[in-house]
Amino acid sequence: MNRIYLYILIIIGSFCMGSCDDMTDAPVYSENEVIAPEAGTAEIYVLNEGLFNLNNSTLMRYSFSNGTQTPDYFKKINKRGLGDTANDMAIYGSKLYVVVNVSSQIEVIDLKTGTSLKQIGMLTENGSSRQPRYITFFENKAYVCSFDGTVARIDTTSLAIEALTQVGRNPDGLCVQNNKLYVSNSGGLDNPNYDNTVSVIDIASFKEIKKIIVGSNPGKILADKYGDVYVVTRGNLQHGDYKLERIDSSQDKVVESFNFAVLNFAINDDYAYMYNYDYSSGESSIKVFNIKTELIERENFITDGTSITTPYGININPYNGNIYITDAYDYKVTGDLLCFSPQGRLQFKLKNIGLNPNTVAFSDVASQSVIDENNEDTSEAFASKVLEYVPAPSQYMNTSTTAYLPGYGKDDVLAYANKLIKDKSLLSLGGFGGYIILGFNHAIKNVQGEYDFKIYGNAYYDMYGTASGKLGGSSEPGIVLVSTDANGNGVADDKWYELAGSEYHSDKVIRNYQITYYRPSPLDGNVRWTDNQGNEGFIYRNIYHKQDSYYPAWMDNTITFTGSRLPDNAVNEGNSVSQHWVSYCFEWGYADNHPNNTEQSQFKIEWAVDEYGNSVQLDKVDFIKVYSAINQDCGWMGEASTEILTIENLHFSK
């Protein structure tokens, strides 16, 4: 399974909307329509957080003057990526500040040119990550809250960190009101033992002067024009017990708790635009709340029938009051940006702006950046085609993560898989045996003693370590095989050779393991499996993924896979109250086993062995096959499944 979303959304509560995947897929769009200029607005910037631990955050710029949309704007200017899991963004003065959570840095960008001015590392004295989350500004200072329980004060001229102050556990939002900083302390990493306080910091002394008791797991926090502060308290994210509370900044205490559910919101003048998501029903809503009268003015903000699949970010254009809402779809395809008037009517839509768009920033001054469209293109270094894609049943089945849209047949799925691989979008292989075969526009050479290719997955290490001290977190290993196009027909029908990883000679590996999956009846039932070891079990449904079936809609009523089964690697290191599953990494030689930024995500062709375990010398390979090699249910996290984004030839040169 893909644990990224569950880990972030449920345990950390880290995505800005905190919503769970409803598994609705994005439609295919035509080109963007011509958009009329926005009053007072020269450009907008959209921050796309990408996928956790995949180092694929991007920044999109749209210019109203010439109607140009520039995806990955930061990379085009600076010739490098933005970092891993960009969480927040804001413009202050002539600079754009981007908070990059997993990379633990603040990227400071010159608005005029788009160039990076500085990367401010948010690290502790021993070099570990503070995990910065949100940013706000006051009188030429930037304030950044981080999950390590600190708020940093940064001078906006020197871009130096001037001071740090301690607040509560895992702060997850901050704002300024009445010359004070208000910081929501979520305790989100201690599920279910959340924090329930808002820290009050005197800006002049930069010291915490009070903790205000609020509801459990506070998150988004905003100030209004009347001297009040509003904070969302999310409780247990799975149960949807979200509330909105009002703090009087003159008394620094909660004076009102509203009995409607809010997960995220934005304030403009007298109005709060509030988003909510119900995990149990999968329903979402956007309401309009009058903060002056304390009444819901519209139960449905959108008045023209426009549909939004998964609202992910809500921002208000300060120059004209229009409301911008991002749609993340299923969190694994590029999202869209929709602009509405305050009356709830769609003004325009920008399509395919990036993966998981979360924040919009508005500029009244046009930039003068120069985009070099002749940058060296290394795309040919990556896998160019999917020859076969046969995923096993899983909680992500019949969604875009398994290259499926409603009504798709086998050929449609293969075509969609080809698009996703070229876009470096996530593809799940499902439970044990599910596989993919990838090809290249060229052969990958076997250079003795060197790594030859790299497989990108979505493995990550547990940020707090493991009970044993060994490397682990989310590791869903897939076995890797290689083949040469010996007959020259361009089809992967020649002999396959396994790359012998660290567990190859282990007596815990089951060779010639065979598993058969059965289409359930009814379709929304658990998917039964049997194996050749006399065992049976299920791919169990869960509350997070509610599509009609976990069984591939386009396949036969039974599916059988054969391969080597690696030993179970997931352990529940939680307690009687809360499960905390850790999947331990094997040492080396498996896909989706270690994070992409580690040596262990790379592979050597010289590891190839034949069916008898004898070493095989291959000068090159043309095809690479990966299949899920774990058959284990991990409680509420679901089945183990290998995920693939792409494969890179490490010896490629133009």
Short mmCIF file of C-alpha atoms in Angstrom, two decimals, residues 27-300:
data_model
loop_
_atom_site.label_atom_id
_atom_site.label_comp_id
_atom_site.label_asym_id
_atom_site.label_seq_id
_atom_site.Cartn_x
_atom_site.Cartn_y
_atom_site.Cartn_z
CA PRO A 27 -10.74 14.04 -15.51
CA VAL A 28 -8.72 14.65 -18.60
CA TYR A 29 -8.74 18.33 -19.52
CA SER A 30 -8.16 20.37 -22.61
CA GLU A 31 -5.90 23.40 -22.60
CA ASN A 32 -6.65 26.27 -20.22
CA GLU A 33 -9.12 28.85 -21.42
CA VAL A 34 -8.22 32.49 -21.94
CA ILE A 35 -8.41 34.19 -18.55
CA ALA A 36 -9.37 37.80 -18.01
CA PRO A 37 -6.95 39.83 -15.87
CA GLU A 38 -7.62 39.84 -12.14
CA ALA A 39 -8.13 43.32 -10.66
CA GLY A 40 -4.95 44.51 -8.97
CA THR A 41 -3.15 41.24 -9.60
CA ALA A 42 -0.15 40.80 -11.87
CA GLU A 43 0.81 37.22 -11.01
CA ILE A 44 -0.12 34.32 -8.80
CA TYR A 45 2.11 31.59 -7.44
CA VAL A 46 0.86 28.14 -6.49
CA LEU A 47 2.87 25.90 -4.17
CA ASN A 48 2.61 22.18 -4.90
CA GLU A 49 3.85 20.03 -2.07
CA GLY A 50 4.30 16.87 -4.15
CA LEU A 51 4.55 13.57 -2.30
CA PHE A 52 6.13 13.09 1.08
CA ASN A 53 9.78 12.01 0.91
CA LEU A 54 9.91 12.14 -2.88
CA ASN A 55 11.63 15.53 -3.17
CA ASN A 56 9.19 16.70 -5.84
CA SER A 57 7.68 19.95 -4.54
CA THR A 58 7.15 22.55 -7.26
CA LEU A 59 6.19 26.20 -7.68
CA MET A 60 3.85 27.28 -10.47
CA ARG A 61 3.62 30.88 -11.70
CA TYR A 62 0.75 32.34 -13.71
CA SER A 63 1.03 35.77 -15.33
CA PHE A 64 -2.23 37.61 -16.01
CA SER A 65 -0.50 40.06 -18.36
CA ASN A 66 0.35 37.48 -21.01
CA GLY A 67 -1.67 34.46 -19.88
CA THR A 68 1.39 32.23 -19.41
CA GLN A 69 1.39 29.35 -16.96
CA THR A 70 4.86 28.19 -15.96
CA PRO A 71 4.95 24.80 -14.22
CA ASP A 72 7.95 24.11 -12.01
CA TYR A 73 8.83 27.78 -12.23
CA PHE A 74 11.46 27.62 -9.48
CA LYS A 75 13.38 24.81 -11.17
CA LYS A 76 13.32 26.54 -14.55
CA ILE A 77 14.98 29.60 -13.01
CA ASN A 78 17.30 28.00 -10.47
CA LYS A 79 18.19 24.71 -12.22
CA ARG A 80 17.31 22.69 -9.11
CA GLY A 81 14.26 21.41 -7.32
CA LEU A 82 12.42 23.21 -4.56
CA GLY A 83 12.80 20.39 -2.06
CA ASP A 84 10.74 17.82 -0.20
CA THR A 85 7.15 18.52 0.92
CA ALA A 86 6.79 22.29 0.67
CA ASN A 87 4.15 23.14 3.24
CA ASP A 88 3.54 26.90 3.23
CA MET A 89 4.32 30.04 1.24
CA ALA A 90 3.88 33.80 1.59
CA ILE A 91 5.01 37.04 -0.04
CA TYR A 92 6.52 39.74 2.16
CA GLY A 93 8.02 42.84 0.60
CA SER A 94 10.04 41.90 -2.47
CA LYS A 95 10.54 38.28 -1.47
CA LEU A 96 8.65 35.02 -1.67
CA TYR A 97 9.17 32.67 1.30
CA VAL A 98 8.58 28.94 0.92
CA VAL A 99 8.52 26.61 3.94
CA VAL A 100 9.85 23.19 2.93
CA ASN A 101 8.97 20.76 5.70
CA VAL A 102 10.89 17.53 5.06
CA SER A 103 13.90 19.36 3.61
CA SER A 104 13.76 21.49 6.79
CA GLN A 105 14.51 24.80 5.15
CA ILE A 106 13.02 28.14 4.18
CA GLU A 107 13.58 28.93 0.51
CA VAL A 108 13.75 32.72 0.01
CA ILE A 109 13.07 33.81 -3.57
CA ASP A 110 13.49 37.20 -5.21
CA LEU A 111 10.10 38.06 -6.70
CA LYS A 112 11.56 40.19 -9.48
CA THR A 113 13.84 37.52 -10.93
CA GLY A 114 12.61 34.24 -9.44
CA THR A 115 16.12 33.43 -8.25
CA SER A 116 16.90 31.90 -4.90
CA LEU A 117 18.35 34.42 -2.47
CA LYS A 118 18.99 32.01 0.38
CA GLN A 119 18.12 28.64 1.83
CA ILE A 120 17.64 29.08 5.55
CA GLY A 121 18.30 25.75 7.23
CA MET A 122 15.86 24.97 10.03
CA LEU A 123 18.09 22.62 11.98
CA THR A 124 18.86 21.95 15.61
CA GLU A 125 22.30 22.35 17.14
CA ASN A 126 23.08 18.71 16.36
CA GLY A 127 21.92 19.06 12.76
CA SER A 128 18.58 17.28 12.99
CA SER A 129 15.46 18.61 11.32
CA ARG A 130 13.11 21.00 13.09
CA GLN A 131 10.41 20.24 10.47
CA PRO A 132 9.17 23.79 9.75
CA ARG A 133 5.44 24.07 9.06
CA TYR A 134 4.01 27.61 8.70
CA ILE A 135 5.16 31.20 8.34
CA THR A 136 3.78 34.64 9.19
CA PHE A 137 5.20 38.17 9.29
CA PHE A 138 5.18 41.26 11.50
CA GLU A 139 7.26 44.45 11.30
CA ASN A 140 10.08 43.15 9.10
CA LYS A 141 10.35 39.83 10.88
CA ALA A 142 9.31 36.39 9.71
CA TYR A 143 8.06 33.87 12.26
CA VAL A 144 8.19 30.15 11.52
CA CYS A 145 6.73 27.40 13.68
CA SER A 146 8.31 23.94 13.53
CA PHE A 147 7.23 20.52 14.66
CA ASP A 148 10.12 20.33 17.14
CA GLY A 149 8.16 22.72 19.38
CA THR A 150 9.87 25.99 18.45
CA VAL A 151 9.10 29.28 16.76
CA ALA A 152 11.96 30.99 14.93
CA ARG A 153 12.27 34.73 14.36
CA ILE A 154 13.97 35.62 11.08
CA ASP A 155 15.09 39.09 10.04
CA THR A 156 13.68 39.79 6.56
CA THR A 157 16.65 41.96 5.59
CA SER A 158 19.60 39.83 6.69
CA LEU A 159 17.62 36.56 6.35
CA ALA A 160 19.30 35.36 9.54
CA ILE A 161 17.60 33.45 12.34
CA GLU A 162 17.73 35.89 15.25
CA ALA A 163 16.11 33.86 18.01
CA LEU A 164 14.11 30.78 18.89
CA THR A 165 11.45 30.35 21.53
CA GLN A 166 9.81 27.21 22.86
CA VAL A 167 6.08 26.56 22.60
CA GLY A 168 3.96 23.40 22.83
CA ARG A 169 4.13 20.07 21.05
CA ASN A 170 4.18 20.00 17.23
CA PRO A 171 2.95 23.55 16.49
CA ASP A 172 0.82 23.50 13.36
CA GLY A 173 -0.15 27.11 12.67
CA LEU A 174 0.50 30.69 13.80
CA CYS A 175 -0.83 34.20 13.34
CA VAL A 176 -0.36 37.72 14.69
CA GLN A 177 -2.96 39.67 16.65
CA ASN A 178 -2.65 42.58 19.10
CA ASN A 179 1.19 42.52 19.04
CA LYS A 180 1.21 38.88 20.00
CA LEU A 181 1.90 35.62 18.22
CA TYR A 182 -0.67 32.87 18.58
CA VAL A 183 0.66 29.37 17.93
CA SER A 184 -1.55 26.28 17.72
CA ASN A 185 0.13 23.28 19.38
CA SER A 186 -1.26 20.15 17.75
CA GLY A 187 0.69 17.34 19.37
CA GLY A 188 -0.10 15.65 16.07
CA LEU A 189 2.85 13.27 16.27
CA ASP A 190 1.56 11.81 19.54
CA ASN A 191 -1.72 10.38 18.27
CA PRO A 192 -4.00 9.92 20.18
CA ASN A 193 -2.39 12.01 22.94
CA TYR A 194 -2.77 15.34 21.16
CA ASP A 195 -1.91 18.74 22.58
CA ASN A 196 -4.78 21.12 23.31
CA THR A 197 -3.16 24.51 23.72
CA VAL A 198 -2.49 27.74 21.87
CA SER A 199 0.75 29.45 22.92
CA VAL A 200 0.69 33.22 23.29
CA ILE A 201 4.04 34.88 22.56
CA ASP A 202 4.74 38.50 23.40
CA ILE A 203 6.41 39.77 20.23
CA ALA A 204 8.49 42.43 21.98
CA SER A 205 10.16 39.99 24.37
CA PHE A 206 9.70 36.95 22.11
CA LYS A 207 8.68 34.87 25.11
CA GLU A 208 5.68 32.67 25.71
CA ILE A 209 3.44 34.41 28.21
CA LYS A 210 0.50 32.04 28.30
CA LYS A 211 -1.00 28.80 27.07
CA ILE A 212 -4.70 28.92 26.23
CA ILE A 213 -6.63 25.65 26.62
CA VAL A 214 -8.56 24.80 23.45
CA GLY A 215 -9.93 21.64 21.89
CA SER A 216 -7.75 18.68 21.00
CA ASN A 217 -5.28 18.82 18.09
CA PRO A 218 -5.49 22.51 17.09
CA GLY A 219 -4.39 23.38 13.56
CA LYS A 220 -5.22 26.29 11.24
CA ILE A 221 -5.27 29.58 13.14
CA LEU A 222 -6.15 33.05 11.78
CA ALA A 223 -6.71 36.57 13.08
CA ASP A 224 -9.67 38.76 12.14
CA LYS A 225 -9.97 42.56 12.02
CA TYR A 226 -11.84 42.79 15.32
CA GLY A 227 -9.06 41.60 17.61
CA ASP A 228 -10.08 37.95 17.73
CA VAL A 229 -8.27 34.77 16.79
CA TYR A 230 -9.99 31.73 15.30
CA VAL A 231 -8.52 28.25 15.58
CA VAL A 232 -9.60 24.89 14.18
CA THR A 233 -9.44 22.00 16.65
CA ARG A 234 -9.37 18.72 14.79
CA GLY A 235 -9.53 16.09 17.53
CA ASN A 236 -9.04 12.67 16.03
CA LEU A 237 -8.76 13.22 12.28
CA GLN A 238 -10.38 9.86 11.58
CA HIS A 239 -13.53 10.74 13.47
CA GLY A 240 -14.13 14.16 11.96
CA ASP A 241 -14.74 15.86 15.29
CA TYR A 242 -13.48 19.26 14.08
CA LYS A 243 -14.57 22.53 15.67
CA LEU A 244 -13.93 26.25 15.35
CA GLU A 245 -13.08 28.26 18.46
CA ARG A 246 -12.79 32.03 18.93
CA ILE A 247 -10.11 33.53 21.20
CA ASP A 248 -10.43 37.09 22.53
CA SER A 249 -6.90 38.51 22.30
CA SER A 250 -7.60 41.12 25.00
CA GLN A 251 -8.29 38.34 27.51
CA ASP A 252 -6.34 35.53 25.84
CA LYS A 253 -9.04 32.98 26.43
CA VAL A 254 -11.62 31.07 24.41
CA VAL A 255 -14.90 32.98 24.41
CA GLU A 256 -16.85 30.98 21.83
CA SER A 257 -16.95 27.46 20.47
CA PHE A 258 -19.07 26.89 17.39
CA ASN A 259 -21.03 23.71 16.89
CA PHE A 260 -20.26 23.23 13.21
CA ALA A 261 -17.38 21.24 11.78
CA VAL A 262 -14.41 23.04 10.20
CA LEU A 263 -11.16 21.55 8.95
CA ASN A 264 -9.63 24.54 7.19
CA PHE A 265 -10.70 28.10 6.48
CA ALA A 266 -9.77 31.55 5.18
CA ILE A 267 -10.95 34.96 6.38
CA ASN A 268 -11.69 38.04 4.30
CA ASP A 269 -13.27 41.09 5.90
CA ASP A 270 -16.36 39.82 7.79
CA TYR A 271 -16.46 36.40 6.16
CA ALA A 272 -14.82 33.07 6.82
CA TYR A 273 -14.85 30.49 4.03
CA MET A 274 -14.79 27.13 5.78
CA TYR A 275 -14.01 23.69 4.43
CA ASN A 276 -14.92 20.39 6.09
CA TYR A 277 -14.48 16.72 5.26
CA ASP A 278 -16.34 13.84 6.90
CA TYR A 279 -14.20 10.69 6.95
CA SER A 280 -17.08 8.37 7.69
CA SER A 281 -19.26 9.54 4.79
CA GLY A 282 -16.59 10.87 2.44
CA GLU A 283 -18.58 14.08 2.02
CA SER A 284 -17.10 17.56 1.91
CA SER A 285 -18.57 21.04 2.18
CA ILE A 286 -17.56 24.69 1.89
CA LYS A 287 -19.64 27.15 3.96
CA VAL A 288 -19.67 30.92 4.38
CA PHE A 289 -19.63 32.16 7.98
CA ASN A 290 -20.22 35.77 9.03
CA ILE A 291 -17.78 36.37 11.87
CA LYS A 292 -19.55 39.59 12.88
CA THR A 293 -23.01 38.09 13.27
CA GLU A 294 -21.68 34.59 14.03
CA LEU A 295 -24.16 33.07 11.60
CA ILE A 296 -23.76 30.70 8.65
CA GLU A 297 -24.79 32.79 5.67
CA ARG A 298 -24.49 30.08 3.03
CA GLU A 299 -24.42 26.36 3.61
CA ASN A 300 -22.95 25.99 0.12
#
